[in-house]
PDB file of C-alpha atoms and ligand atoms in Angstrom:
ATOM      1  CA  MET A   1      -2.582   1.881 -42.494  1.00 42.00           C
ATOM      2  CA  SER A   2      -6.000   0.721 -41.332  1.00 44.00           C
ATOM      3  CA  ALA A   3      -8.502   2.624 -39.216  1.00 43.00           C
ATOM      4  CA  GLN A   4      -7.751   0.134 -36.430  1.00 43.00           C
ATOM      5  CA  ALA A   5      -4.188   1.455 -36.180  1.00 43.00           C
ATOM      6  CA  HIS A   6      -5.531   4.877 -35.202  1.00 50.00           C
ATOM      7  CA  HIS A   7      -7.430   3.421 -32.237  1.00 50.00           C
ATOM      8  CA  GLU A   8      -4.797   1.294 -30.569  1.00 53.00           C
ATOM      9  CA  PRO A   9      -5.317   1.004 -26.845  1.00 55.00           C
ATOM     10  CA  THR A  10      -3.282   3.346 -24.760  1.00 67.00           C
ATOM     11  CA  ALA A  11      -0.831   2.056 -22.208  1.00 81.00           C
ATOM     12  CA  ALA A  12      -2.258   0.714 -18.954  1.00 88.00           C
ATOM     13  CA  PRO A  13      -2.664   3.400 -16.301  1.00 94.00           C
ATOM     14  CA  THR A  14       0.025   3.487 -13.672  1.00 96.00           C
ATOM     15  CA  CYS A  15      -0.057   3.944  -9.937  1.00 97.00           C
ATOM     16  CA  TRP A  16       1.116   7.427  -8.967  1.00 97.00           C
ATOM     17  CA  CYS A  17       2.847   5.995  -5.893  1.00 96.00           C
ATOM     18  CA  CYS A  18       4.808   2.910  -7.022  1.00 96.00           C
ATOM     19  CA  GLY A  19       4.725   3.587 -10.772  1.00 96.00           C
ATOM     20  CA  LYS A  20       3.590   0.070 -11.724  1.00 97.00           C
ATOM     21  CA  ALA A  21       0.951  -0.463 -14.423  1.00 96.00           C
ATOM     22  CA  PHE A  22      -2.499  -1.687 -13.335  1.00 96.00           C
ATOM     23  CA  PRO A  23      -5.880  -2.186 -14.986  1.00 95.00           C
ATOM     24  CA  GLU A  24      -8.125   0.796 -14.378  1.00 95.00           C
ATOM     25  CA  HIS A  25     -10.452  -1.169 -12.067  1.00 95.00           C
ATOM     26  CA  GLU A  26      -7.523  -1.855  -9.685  1.00 95.00           C
ATOM     27  CA  LEU A  27      -6.727   1.830  -9.136  1.00 96.00           C
ATOM     28  CA  THR A  28      -8.383   4.156  -6.631  1.00 95.00           C
ATOM     29  CA  ARG A  29      -8.807   7.691  -7.960  1.00 96.00           C
ATOM     30  CA  LEU A  30      -8.550  10.804  -5.792  1.00 94.00           C
ATOM     31  CA  GLY A  31     -11.744  12.818  -5.493  1.00 94.00           C
ATOM     32  CA  ALA A  32     -10.501  16.304  -6.344  1.00 96.00           C
ATOM     33  CA  HIS A  33      -7.774  14.994  -8.697  1.00 96.00           C
ATOM     34  CA  PRO A  34      -9.193  12.047 -10.645  1.00 94.00           C
ATOM     35  CA  GLU A  35      -6.085  11.999 -12.818  1.00 94.00           C
ATOM     36  CA  VAL A  36      -4.254  10.564  -9.785  1.00 96.00           C
ATOM     37  CA  GLY A  37      -4.751   6.859  -9.103  1.00 96.00           C
ATOM     38  CA  VAL A  38      -3.068   4.570  -6.598  1.00 97.00           C
ATOM     39  CA  CYS A  39      -3.056   0.778  -6.454  1.00 96.00           C
ATOM     40  CA  LEU A  40      -4.471  -1.193  -3.527  1.00 94.00           C
ATOM     41  CA  GLY A  41      -1.049  -1.927  -2.026  1.00 93.00           C
ATOM     42  CA  CYS A  42      -0.056   1.721  -2.090  1.00 95.00           C
ATOM     43  CA  ALA A  43      -3.450   2.812  -0.743  1.00 94.00           C
ATOM     44  CA  ILE A  44      -2.926   0.521   2.256  1.00 90.00           C
ATOM     45  CA  TYR A  45       0.620   1.841   2.662  1.00 90.00           C
ATOM     46  CA  LEU A  46      -0.594   5.455   2.525  1.00 94.00           C
ATOM     47  CA  LYS A  47      -3.306   4.704   5.083  1.00 91.00           C
ATOM     48  CA  ARG A  48      -0.704   3.293   7.453  1.00 87.00           C
ATOM     49  CA  ARG A  49       1.520   6.344   6.983  1.00 90.00           C
ATOM     50  CA  ALA A  50      -1.429   8.662   7.622  1.00 93.00           C
ATOM     51  CA  THR A  51      -2.348   6.698  10.744  1.00 89.00           C
ATOM     52  CA  VAL A  52       1.223   6.975  12.055  1.00 87.00           C
ATOM     53  CA  GLN A  53       1.151  10.748  11.521  1.00 91.00           C
ATOM     54  CA  ARG A  54      -2.231  11.040  13.273  1.00 91.00           C
ATOM     55  CA  ASP A  55      -0.999   8.903  16.181  1.00 89.00           C
ATOM     56  CA  GLU A  56       2.100  11.082  16.574  1.00 89.00           C
ATOM     57  CA  HIS A  57      -0.099  14.149  16.978  1.00 92.00           C
ATOM     58  CA  HIS A  58      -2.820  12.516  19.101  1.00 90.00           C
ATOM     59  CA  PRO A  59      -1.282   9.785  21.276  1.00 89.00           C
ATOM     60  CA  THR A  60      -3.709   7.334  22.865  1.00 90.00           C
ATOM     61  CA  PRO A  61      -3.354   3.799  24.290  1.00 91.00           C
ATOM     62  CA  ALA A  62      -4.524   2.449  20.902  1.00 88.00           C
ATOM     63  CA  SER A  63      -1.955   4.564  19.058  1.00 88.00           C
ATOM     64  CA  ARG A  64       0.815   3.227  21.302  1.00 88.00           C
ATOM     65  CA  LEU A  65      -0.322  -0.333  20.495  1.00 87.00           C
ATOM     66  CA  ARG A  66      -0.276   0.489  16.775  1.00 85.00           C
ATOM     67  CA  GLY A  67       3.197   1.963  17.226  1.00 85.00           C
ATOM     68  CA  GLY A  68       4.397  -1.307  18.759  1.00 85.00           C
ATOM     69  CA  ILE A  69       2.908  -3.272  15.867  1.00 83.00           C
ATOM     70  CA  ASP A  70       4.589  -0.939  13.370  1.00 82.00           C
ATOM     71  CA  THR A  71       7.930  -1.372  15.149  1.00 85.00           C
ATOM     72  CA  ALA A  72       7.574  -5.168  14.909  1.00 84.00           C
ATOM     73  CA  ARG A  73       6.489  -4.934  11.252  1.00 80.00           C
ATOM     74  CA  ASN A  74       9.485  -2.753  10.397  1.00 84.00           C
ATOM     75  CA  ALA A  75      11.844  -5.198  12.173  1.00 85.00           C
ATOM     76  CA  VAL A  76      10.413  -8.102  10.130  1.00 82.00           C
ATOM     77  CA  ILE A  77      10.852  -6.168   6.882  1.00 83.00           C
ATOM     78  CA  ARG A  78      14.373  -5.021   7.812  1.00 89.00           C
ATOM     79  CA  ARG A  79      15.405  -8.647   8.421  1.00 88.00           C
ATOM     80  CA  GLY A  80      13.716  -9.821   5.204  1.00 85.00           C
ATOM     81  CA  TRP A  81      11.546 -12.373   7.027  1.00 82.00           C
ATOM     82  CA  HIS A  82       8.540 -11.336   4.926  1.00 78.00           C
ATOM     83  CA  GLU A  83      10.249 -12.791   1.833  1.00 81.00           C
ATOM     84  CA  ARG A  84      11.270 -16.212   3.215  1.00 79.00           C
ATOM     85  CA  GLY A  85       9.132 -19.204   2.255  1.00 78.00           C
ATOM     86  CA  PRO A  86       6.462 -20.469   4.670  1.00 79.00           C
ATOM     87  CA  LEU A  87       7.338 -17.891   7.340  1.00 78.00           C
ATOM     88  CA  ALA A  88       6.748 -15.125   4.791  1.00 80.00           C
ATOM     89  CA  ALA A  89       3.284 -16.431   3.927  1.00 79.00           C
ATOM     90  CA  LEU A  90       2.367 -16.590   7.614  1.00 79.00           C
ATOM     91  CA  LEU A  91       3.678 -13.080   8.326  1.00 76.00           C
ATOM     92  CA  ARG A  92       1.869 -11.598   5.320  1.00 77.00           C
ATOM     93  CA  ARG A  93      -1.353 -13.306   6.412  1.00 78.00           C
ATOM     94  CA  ILE A  94      -1.008 -11.908   9.931  1.00 79.00           C
ATOM     95  CA  ASP A  95      -0.249  -8.458   8.515  1.00 75.00           C
ATOM     96  CA  ARG A  96      -3.578  -8.386   6.651  1.00 76.00           C
ATOM     97  CA  PHE A  97      -5.399  -8.302   9.977  1.00 76.00           C
ATOM     98  CA  LEU A  98      -3.193  -5.741  11.706  1.00 71.00           C
ATOM     99  CA  PRO A  99      -4.017  -2.048  11.784  1.00 67.00           C
TER     100      PRO A  99
HETATM  101 ZN1   ZN B 101       1.161   1.426  -6.241  1.00 64.28          ZN
END
């Protein structure tokens, strides 16, 4: 057994939300718990969930607009339109610019 065998790279770190493996530079670490990292997709998902919770507790005209957008987004996902060819690409592009 060579010395190299003792220093094999460890497995890629995983996202604590979705469980998928990512390179370290693609994970965002929590401040008080740096052992916890989430991927970009899950960070965006968590932000949206946090925004929904905030809007539920502090309703404003903007929060009602975001609620309407979320309702439309959920309807698209429920129907699977976000996974269908050219329409999917368009919907995902639009979603990048939505709150
Ligand atoms: Zn993730």
